[in-house]
Amino acid sequence: MRKYHWLAIALVVALTLALVGCGGGAADEEWVFATDHEFSVRPDGLPDLQNVYGFQFDDVITMDLGVTYGALKEGQVPAAMGFATDGRIKAFGLVNLVDDKQFFPVYNPAPVVRAEVLGEYPEIEEILGAIGPRLDTDTMIELNGLVDIEGQDHKQVAKDWLLSQNLIDPEAPEGTKGPIKVGSKEFTEQLILGAMSVFALENAGFTVVDQTGLQGTEVARSALEEGEIDTYWEYTGTAWLVALGHEEPITDSEEAFQKVSAEDLEKNELVWLDYAQFDNTYTIMMRQADAEAKGITSISDLARVINER
Amino acid sequence: MRQRNRVLGWTVMPLFLLACGAFTIYYFVENPGGAMAARLLIYPNVFKLIQQHVLLVVVSSLLAIATALPLGILISRPRFRTLGLVVENVVNVAQTVPSLAVLALAFTFLGWGFNTAVFALWCYSLLPILRNTYAGIRSVSPSILEAARGMGMTPGHILGRIELPLATPIIMGGIRTAVVINVGTATLATFIAGGGLGDLIVTGIGVRRTELILAGAILSAVLAILLDHLLSQAEAEFG
């Protein structure tokens, strides 16, 4: 009887070791892709990306969004997904691959202002509209990085940048107009953009009520529609898909801006001011050194390299 | 009669649970409820996730048994009595740390992947086994030990023939608790790329697809019941 028991235990251990052995094979594969959970199934995510570009990763590992950057940096995967303007891209020596087939929908942010407020203070269009066109992807990555990586205060980062662009003066005048209620969503980029709006308006002599840091798109958007706030930065793609409820994503920045601003003005009396150059959409990233060594700059290059090996 | 129950316990119940699992897989793969969920709910993928999940649970549990059992025996020895009390209290407090926090801590030190997930699960399942081993051995009546010593048994004999056999139900209880908790906690491994059925659940939450959440949750529940049942069978065998 005893012998039989030991046999049973030995069997369980042997089976486990065999299972571990089977599972360990995955590490040798060359093109493993790190993704977060949503991107692995979304219609604008990985499955269709692979169809459009015509390639297939050897294996896909799912993890929390924040982990993908580190996994890529430490060389545990050769490619990963992330968000195009995340500060870690620059800080970790990563590079965004060019979406040369325009697969990803566009998410350019722009200040959205209630038409009523703009009617009263038409100068706001010029004040806030001046910010967006100066913000390109590299600038935004750098500003996000100053907050997320170097731990600077987002308000200081916003102020310093506005000063460096001569968009504001070092000392704001006494507020005589307004008040204007400025909102933003809760993540770093939004906090920086919100702070920029606050400083720019203060510089032009407005009293500003700071309502930045609202929890998510739904809250910020309904606050704007109901007049709880007067302006915040929204992304064209988000407004198109979420707030206006369309199903088909738009992949051209100008087209997205035209369609969204026209529809929002007509339906909700919201005015979209000039949009930022940068596009905070999904991105496929590689390590910069790795990408240069393999001659990869775009997702098409990546597809070619994977298919040709 | 006892023999017959034993055979039934090893065959009918496990087969029934396996059938439940198979039906769940079949149902959700055939009715994924939309294109998004259908990308994950395909047979090879579901089987891969189940295999990863079982691996996480079995490897971490075996490691936990291999470490906690000897440690529990050690701190129950009379010469380590004070240490035993300290360890017991520390373990009780440590058990109140949320499992997600253990996982997050392990991630900070060890990075992501299967091994980190196993390490975190191992940490978390050490505690019930250690506590129950210690409590089980301590619960053996002093008069029995006195009698054993009176018969001239050595400490080694007393441990092997008196203390451990008498403590087996309590120790097995600890192991069963640890394994069942592990099945649930292993669904969190997906956050640090540990794989497993959590992939389905967390993706389902992210994109609001109930089918994904249900498939992952039902399959891990079935797995928990199956492992618990097998362990109770094993307990009956050894006891």
Short mmCIF file of N, CA, C and O in Angstrom, two decimals, chain B residues 55-147:
data_model
loop_
_atom_site.label_atom_id
_atom_site.label_comp_id
_atom_site.label_asym_id
_atom_site.label_seq_id
_atom_site.Cartn_x
_atom_site.Cartn_y
_atom_site.Cartn_z
N LEU B 55 -1.01 24.71 -14.75
CA LEU B 55 0.43 24.74 -14.46
C LEU B 55 0.73 25.69 -13.31
O LEU B 55 1.46 25.35 -12.38
N LEU B 56 0.17 26.92 -13.42
CA LEU B 56 0.40 27.91 -12.37
C LEU B 56 0.02 27.33 -11.02
O LEU B 56 0.78 27.41 -10.04
N VAL B 57 -1.18 26.74 -10.96
CA VAL B 57 -1.70 26.25 -9.68
C VAL B 57 -0.89 25.07 -9.18
O VAL B 57 -0.45 25.05 -8.02
N VAL B 58 -0.65 24.09 -10.06
CA VAL B 58 0.00 22.86 -9.61
C VAL B 58 1.45 23.12 -9.21
O VAL B 58 1.89 22.69 -8.14
N VAL B 59 2.19 23.85 -10.03
CA VAL B 59 3.59 24.10 -9.70
C VAL B 59 3.72 24.88 -8.40
O VAL B 59 4.48 24.50 -7.50
N SER B 60 2.91 25.96 -8.28
CA SER B 60 3.05 26.77 -7.06
C SER B 60 2.60 25.98 -5.83
O SER B 60 3.21 26.08 -4.77
N SER B 61 1.54 25.17 -5.98
CA SER B 61 1.05 24.41 -4.82
C SER B 61 2.06 23.35 -4.40
O SER B 61 2.32 23.17 -3.21
N LEU B 62 2.64 22.64 -5.38
CA LEU B 62 3.63 21.61 -5.02
C LEU B 62 4.82 22.25 -4.32
O LEU B 62 5.31 21.73 -3.30
N LEU B 63 5.27 23.39 -4.86
CA LEU B 63 6.40 24.08 -4.21
C LEU B 63 6.02 24.50 -2.80
O LEU B 63 6.83 24.38 -1.87
N ALA B 64 4.79 24.98 -2.64
CA ALA B 64 4.36 25.44 -1.33
C ALA B 64 4.31 24.27 -0.35
O ALA B 64 4.75 24.40 0.80
N ILE B 65 3.79 23.12 -0.79
CA ILE B 65 3.75 21.95 0.08
C ILE B 65 5.17 21.55 0.46
O ILE B 65 5.49 21.27 1.62
N ALA B 66 6.06 21.54 -0.53
CA ALA B 66 7.44 21.09 -0.30
C ALA B 66 8.16 22.00 0.69
O ALA B 66 9.08 21.56 1.38
N THR B 67 7.78 23.28 0.77
CA THR B 67 8.46 24.17 1.72
C THR B 67 7.70 24.30 3.04
O THR B 67 8.31 24.26 4.10
N ALA B 68 6.38 24.45 2.96
CA ALA B 68 5.62 24.76 4.17
C ALA B 68 5.51 23.56 5.10
O ALA B 68 5.50 23.71 6.32
N LEU B 69 5.43 22.36 4.52
CA LEU B 69 5.26 21.16 5.35
C LEU B 69 6.48 20.95 6.26
O LEU B 69 6.32 20.86 7.49
N PRO B 70 7.71 20.89 5.71
CA PRO B 70 8.87 20.73 6.59
C PRO B 70 9.01 21.89 7.59
O PRO B 70 9.35 21.67 8.75
N LEU B 71 8.72 23.12 7.11
CA LEU B 71 8.84 24.28 7.99
C LEU B 71 7.85 24.18 9.14
O LEU B 71 8.18 24.46 10.30
N GLY B 72 6.62 23.75 8.82
CA GLY B 72 5.59 23.59 9.84
C GLY B 72 6.00 22.55 10.89
O GLY B 72 5.79 22.74 12.09
N ILE B 73 6.57 21.45 10.40
CA ILE B 73 7.02 20.41 11.32
C ILE B 73 8.13 20.96 12.22
O ILE B 73 8.13 20.75 13.43
N LEU B 74 9.05 21.70 11.58
CA LEU B 74 10.19 22.24 12.31
C LEU B 74 9.75 23.15 13.46
O LEU B 74 10.20 22.99 14.60
N ILE B 75 8.83 24.09 13.15
CA ILE B 75 8.47 25.05 14.21
C ILE B 75 7.54 24.42 15.25
O ILE B 75 7.27 25.03 16.27
N SER B 76 7.06 23.20 15.00
CA SER B 76 6.22 22.55 16.02
C SER B 76 7.08 21.77 17.02
O SER B 76 6.56 21.25 18.00
N ARG B 77 8.40 21.65 16.74
CA ARG B 77 9.28 20.92 17.68
C ARG B 77 9.36 21.71 18.99
O ARG B 77 9.38 22.96 18.96
N PRO B 78 9.40 21.03 20.11
CA PRO B 78 9.40 21.71 21.42
C PRO B 78 10.51 22.75 21.54
O PRO B 78 10.29 23.83 22.08
N ARG B 79 11.68 22.48 20.96
CA ARG B 79 12.79 23.42 21.17
C ARG B 79 12.58 24.72 20.40
O ARG B 79 13.23 25.70 20.65
N PHE B 80 11.67 24.73 19.42
CA PHE B 80 11.39 25.96 18.67
C PHE B 80 10.06 26.57 19.08
O PHE B 80 9.44 27.28 18.30
N ARG B 81 9.59 26.23 20.30
CA ARG B 81 8.25 26.64 20.69
C ARG B 81 8.00 28.14 20.53
O ARG B 81 7.02 28.55 19.94
N THR B 82 8.94 28.98 21.05
CA THR B 82 8.75 30.44 20.94
C THR B 82 8.70 30.85 19.48
O THR B 82 7.83 31.63 19.06
N LEU B 83 9.63 30.30 18.69
CA LEU B 83 9.66 30.61 17.27
C LEU B 83 8.32 30.27 16.64
O LEU B 83 7.76 31.03 15.84
N GLY B 84 7.78 29.12 17.05
CA GLY B 84 6.50 28.66 16.51
C GLY B 84 5.40 29.69 16.74
O GLY B 84 4.65 30.01 15.82
N LEU B 85 5.34 30.20 17.96
CA LEU B 85 4.31 31.19 18.28
C LEU B 85 4.47 32.44 17.41
O LEU B 85 3.50 32.98 16.87
N VAL B 86 5.74 32.89 17.30
CA VAL B 86 6.01 34.08 16.48
C VAL B 86 5.56 33.83 15.04
O VAL B 86 4.81 34.62 14.46
N VAL B 87 6.03 32.70 14.47
CA VAL B 87 5.70 32.40 13.07
C VAL B 87 4.19 32.33 12.88
O VAL B 87 3.65 32.88 11.92
N GLU B 88 3.51 31.69 13.82
CA GLU B 88 2.06 31.54 13.67
C GLU B 88 1.37 32.90 13.58
O GLU B 88 0.50 33.12 12.75
N ASN B 89 1.80 33.82 14.46
CA ASN B 89 1.17 35.14 14.44
C ASN B 89 1.52 35.94 13.20
O ASN B 89 0.67 36.59 12.60
N VAL B 90 2.80 35.86 12.82
CA VAL B 90 3.22 36.57 11.60
C VAL B 90 2.42 36.07 10.41
O VAL B 90 1.92 36.84 9.58
N VAL B 91 2.27 34.74 10.33
CA VAL B 91 1.56 34.13 9.22
C VAL B 91 0.11 34.58 9.21
O VAL B 91 -0.45 34.91 8.15
N ASN B 92 -0.51 34.64 10.38
CA ASN B 92 -1.90 35.08 10.43
C ASN B 92 -2.06 36.50 9.92
O ASN B 92 -3.00 36.82 9.20
N VAL B 93 -1.11 37.37 10.29
CA VAL B 93 -1.17 38.75 9.81
C VAL B 93 -0.90 38.80 8.30
O VAL B 93 -1.60 39.48 7.55
N ALA B 94 0.12 38.05 7.87
CA ALA B 94 0.51 38.07 6.45
C ALA B 94 -0.64 37.64 5.56
O ALA B 94 -0.79 38.10 4.43
N GLN B 95 -1.47 36.75 6.08
CA GLN B 95 -2.59 36.25 5.28
C GLN B 95 -3.60 37.35 4.94
O GLN B 95 -4.36 37.22 4.00
N THR B 96 -3.58 38.44 5.70
CA THR B 96 -4.54 39.51 5.42
C THR B 96 -4.09 40.42 4.28
O THR B 96 -4.85 41.26 3.84
N VAL B 97 -2.85 40.27 3.81
CA VAL B 97 -2.39 41.07 2.67
C VAL B 97 -3.14 40.60 1.43
O VAL B 97 -3.21 39.41 1.17
N PRO B 98 -3.74 41.52 0.65
CA PRO B 98 -4.50 41.09 -0.53
C PRO B 98 -3.60 40.40 -1.55
O PRO B 98 -2.44 40.76 -1.70
N SER B 99 -4.18 39.41 -2.24
CA SER B 99 -3.37 38.63 -3.18
C SER B 99 -2.84 39.49 -4.32
O SER B 99 -1.73 39.29 -4.80
N LEU B 100 -3.63 40.49 -4.72
CA LEU B 100 -3.17 41.35 -5.81
C LEU B 100 -1.92 42.12 -5.39
O LEU B 100 -1.01 42.35 -6.18
N ALA B 101 -1.87 42.49 -4.10
CA ALA B 101 -0.70 43.21 -3.60
C ALA B 101 0.53 42.32 -3.62
O ALA B 101 1.62 42.76 -3.97
N VAL B 102 0.34 41.03 -3.27
CA VAL B 102 1.47 40.10 -3.31
C VAL B 102 2.00 40.00 -4.73
O VAL B 102 3.21 40.06 -5.00
N LEU B 103 1.07 39.91 -5.69
CA LEU B 103 1.45 39.80 -7.10
C LEU B 103 2.20 41.05 -7.54
O LEU B 103 3.23 40.99 -8.22
N ALA B 104 1.67 42.21 -7.14
CA ALA B 104 2.28 43.47 -7.55
C ALA B 104 3.68 43.61 -6.96
O ALA B 104 4.62 44.04 -7.63
N LEU B 105 3.83 43.19 -5.70
CA LEU B 105 5.14 43.25 -5.06
C LEU B 105 6.13 42.34 -5.77
O LEU B 105 7.26 42.75 -6.08
N ALA B 106 5.70 41.11 -6.05
CA ALA B 106 6.58 40.17 -6.74
C ALA B 106 7.00 40.74 -8.08
O ALA B 106 8.16 40.61 -8.50
N PHE B 107 6.04 41.43 -8.75
CA PHE B 107 6.34 42.02 -10.05
C PHE B 107 7.42 43.09 -9.94
O PHE B 107 8.33 43.17 -10.78
N THR B 108 7.33 43.89 -8.87
CA THR B 108 8.32 44.96 -8.71
C THR B 108 9.72 44.41 -8.60
O THR B 108 10.67 44.97 -9.11
N PHE B 109 9.87 43.26 -7.91
CA PHE B 109 11.20 42.73 -7.70
C PHE B 109 11.66 41.80 -8.82
O PHE B 109 12.84 41.76 -9.16
N LEU B 110 10.74 41.05 -9.40
CA LEU B 110 11.15 39.97 -10.31
C LEU B 110 10.78 40.20 -11.76
O LEU B 110 11.11 39.39 -12.62
N GLY B 111 10.04 41.30 -12.06
CA GLY B 111 9.62 41.48 -13.44
C GLY B 111 8.42 40.62 -13.75
O GLY B 111 7.81 40.06 -12.85
N TRP B 112 8.10 40.52 -15.06
CA TRP B 112 6.85 39.86 -15.40
C TRP B 112 7.09 38.43 -15.85
O TRP B 112 8.22 38.01 -16.03
N GLY B 113 6.00 37.71 -16.00
CA GLY B 113 6.08 36.38 -16.60
C GLY B 113 5.62 35.26 -15.68
O GLY B 113 5.24 35.48 -14.53
N PHE B 114 5.68 34.05 -16.25
CA PHE B 114 5.20 32.85 -15.57
C PHE B 114 5.88 32.64 -14.22
O PHE B 114 5.23 32.38 -13.21
N ASN B 115 7.20 32.77 -14.20
CA ASN B 115 7.93 32.48 -12.96
C ASN B 115 7.55 33.41 -11.81
O ASN B 115 7.39 32.97 -10.68
N THR B 116 7.37 34.69 -12.13
CA THR B 116 6.95 35.64 -11.10
C THR B 116 5.58 35.27 -10.57
O THR B 116 5.34 35.31 -9.36
N ALA B 117 4.68 34.91 -11.47
CA ALA B 117 3.34 34.53 -11.05
C ALA B 117 3.40 33.32 -10.13
O ALA B 117 2.74 33.28 -9.08
N VAL B 118 4.22 32.32 -10.50
CA VAL B 118 4.36 31.14 -9.66
C VAL B 118 4.91 31.53 -8.29
O VAL B 118 4.43 31.07 -7.26
N PHE B 119 5.89 32.43 -8.29
CA PHE B 119 6.48 32.86 -7.02
C PHE B 119 5.43 33.51 -6.12
O PHE B 119 5.33 33.18 -4.93
N ALA B 120 4.62 34.41 -6.70
CA ALA B 120 3.60 35.10 -5.90
C ALA B 120 2.58 34.10 -5.36
O ALA B 120 2.18 34.16 -4.19
N LEU B 121 2.15 33.17 -6.22
CA LEU B 121 1.18 32.16 -5.78
C LEU B 121 1.78 31.29 -4.68
O LEU B 121 1.10 30.91 -3.73
N TRP B 122 3.06 30.96 -4.85
CA TRP B 122 3.75 30.14 -3.84
C TRP B 122 3.75 30.86 -2.49
O TRP B 122 3.40 30.28 -1.47
N CYS B 123 4.13 32.14 -2.50
CA CYS B 123 4.11 32.94 -1.26
C CYS B 123 2.74 32.87 -0.61
O CYS B 123 2.61 32.66 0.59
N TYR B 124 1.72 33.07 -1.44
CA TYR B 124 0.40 33.21 -0.88
C TYR B 124 -0.14 31.89 -0.35
O TYR B 124 -0.92 31.87 0.58
N SER B 125 0.27 30.75 -0.95
CA SER B 125 -0.28 29.47 -0.50
C SER B 125 0.57 28.82 0.57
O SER B 125 0.17 27.84 1.18
N LEU B 126 1.76 29.37 0.84
CA LEU B 126 2.57 28.89 1.96
C LEU B 126 1.80 28.96 3.26
O LEU B 126 1.84 28.06 4.09
N LEU B 127 1.09 30.09 3.42
CA LEU B 127 0.55 30.43 4.73
C LEU B 127 -0.47 29.42 5.25
O LEU B 127 -0.30 28.93 6.37
N PRO B 128 -1.53 29.08 4.50
CA PRO B 128 -2.49 28.13 5.07
C PRO B 128 -1.85 26.77 5.39
O PRO B 128 -2.19 26.15 6.41
N ILE B 129 -0.92 26.34 4.54
CA ILE B 129 -0.32 25.02 4.76
C ILE B 129 0.55 25.05 6.02
O ILE B 129 0.47 24.18 6.88
N LEU B 130 1.34 26.11 6.13
CA LEU B 130 2.23 26.24 7.29
C LEU B 130 1.42 26.30 8.58
O LEU B 130 1.68 25.57 9.55
N ARG B 131 0.40 27.12 8.57
CA ARG B 131 -0.41 27.30 9.76
C ARG B 131 -1.09 25.99 10.17
O ARG B 131 -1.07 25.60 11.33
N ASN B 132 -1.66 25.31 9.18
CA ASN B 132 -2.38 24.07 9.51
C ASN B 132 -1.45 22.95 9.93
O ASN B 132 -1.79 22.15 10.80
N THR B 133 -0.25 22.89 9.33
CA THR B 133 0.71 21.86 9.75
C THR B 133 1.08 22.07 11.21
O THR B 133 1.05 21.14 12.03
N TYR B 134 1.39 23.31 11.54
CA TYR B 134 1.76 23.65 12.91
C TYR B 134 0.60 23.35 13.86
O TYR B 134 0.75 22.62 14.85
N ALA B 135 -0.61 23.87 13.51
CA ALA B 135 -1.76 23.67 14.39
C ALA B 135 -2.10 22.19 14.52
O ALA B 135 -2.43 21.71 15.61
N GLY B 136 -2.00 21.44 13.42
CA GLY B 136 -2.34 20.02 13.43
C GLY B 136 -1.44 19.25 14.37
O GLY B 136 -1.92 18.44 15.20
N ILE B 137 -0.15 19.49 14.28
CA ILE B 137 0.78 18.75 15.12
C ILE B 137 0.64 19.17 16.59
O ILE B 137 0.68 18.34 17.50
N ARG B 138 0.42 20.48 16.82
CA ARG B 138 0.26 20.95 18.18
C ARG B 138 -1.03 20.42 18.82
O ARG B 138 -1.15 20.38 20.04
N SER B 139 -2.00 20.06 17.98
CA SER B 139 -3.28 19.63 18.53
C SER B 139 -3.26 18.19 19.05
O SER B 139 -4.21 17.74 19.66
N VAL B 140 -2.16 17.46 18.76
CA VAL B 140 -2.08 16.09 19.25
C VAL B 140 -1.99 16.12 20.79
O VAL B 140 -1.17 16.84 21.35
N SER B 141 -2.84 15.33 21.41
CA SER B 141 -2.97 15.38 22.86
C SER B 141 -1.65 15.02 23.56
O SER B 141 -0.99 14.05 23.20
N PRO B 142 -1.25 15.82 24.56
CA PRO B 142 0.01 15.55 25.28
C PRO B 142 0.02 14.16 25.92
O PRO B 142 1.08 13.53 26.01
N SER B 143 -1.17 13.67 26.32
CA SER B 143 -1.18 12.35 26.98
C SER B 143 -0.79 11.24 26.00
O SER B 143 -0.14 10.26 26.37
N ILE B 144 -1.17 11.41 24.75
CA ILE B 144 -0.78 10.41 23.75
C ILE B 144 0.74 10.42 23.57
O ILE B 144 1.39 9.38 23.51
N LEU B 145 1.31 11.65 23.48
CA LEU B 145 2.76 11.77 23.31
C LEU B 145 3.47 11.17 24.52
O LEU B 145 4.49 10.48 24.39
N GLU B 146 2.90 11.43 25.73
CA GLU B 146 3.46 10.90 26.97
C GLU B 146 3.51 9.37 26.90
O GLU B 146 4.53 8.74 27.17
N ALA B 147 2.37 8.79 26.45
CA ALA B 147 2.28 7.33 26.35
C ALA B 147 3.33 6.81 25.37
O ALA B 147 4.00 5.80 25.62
#
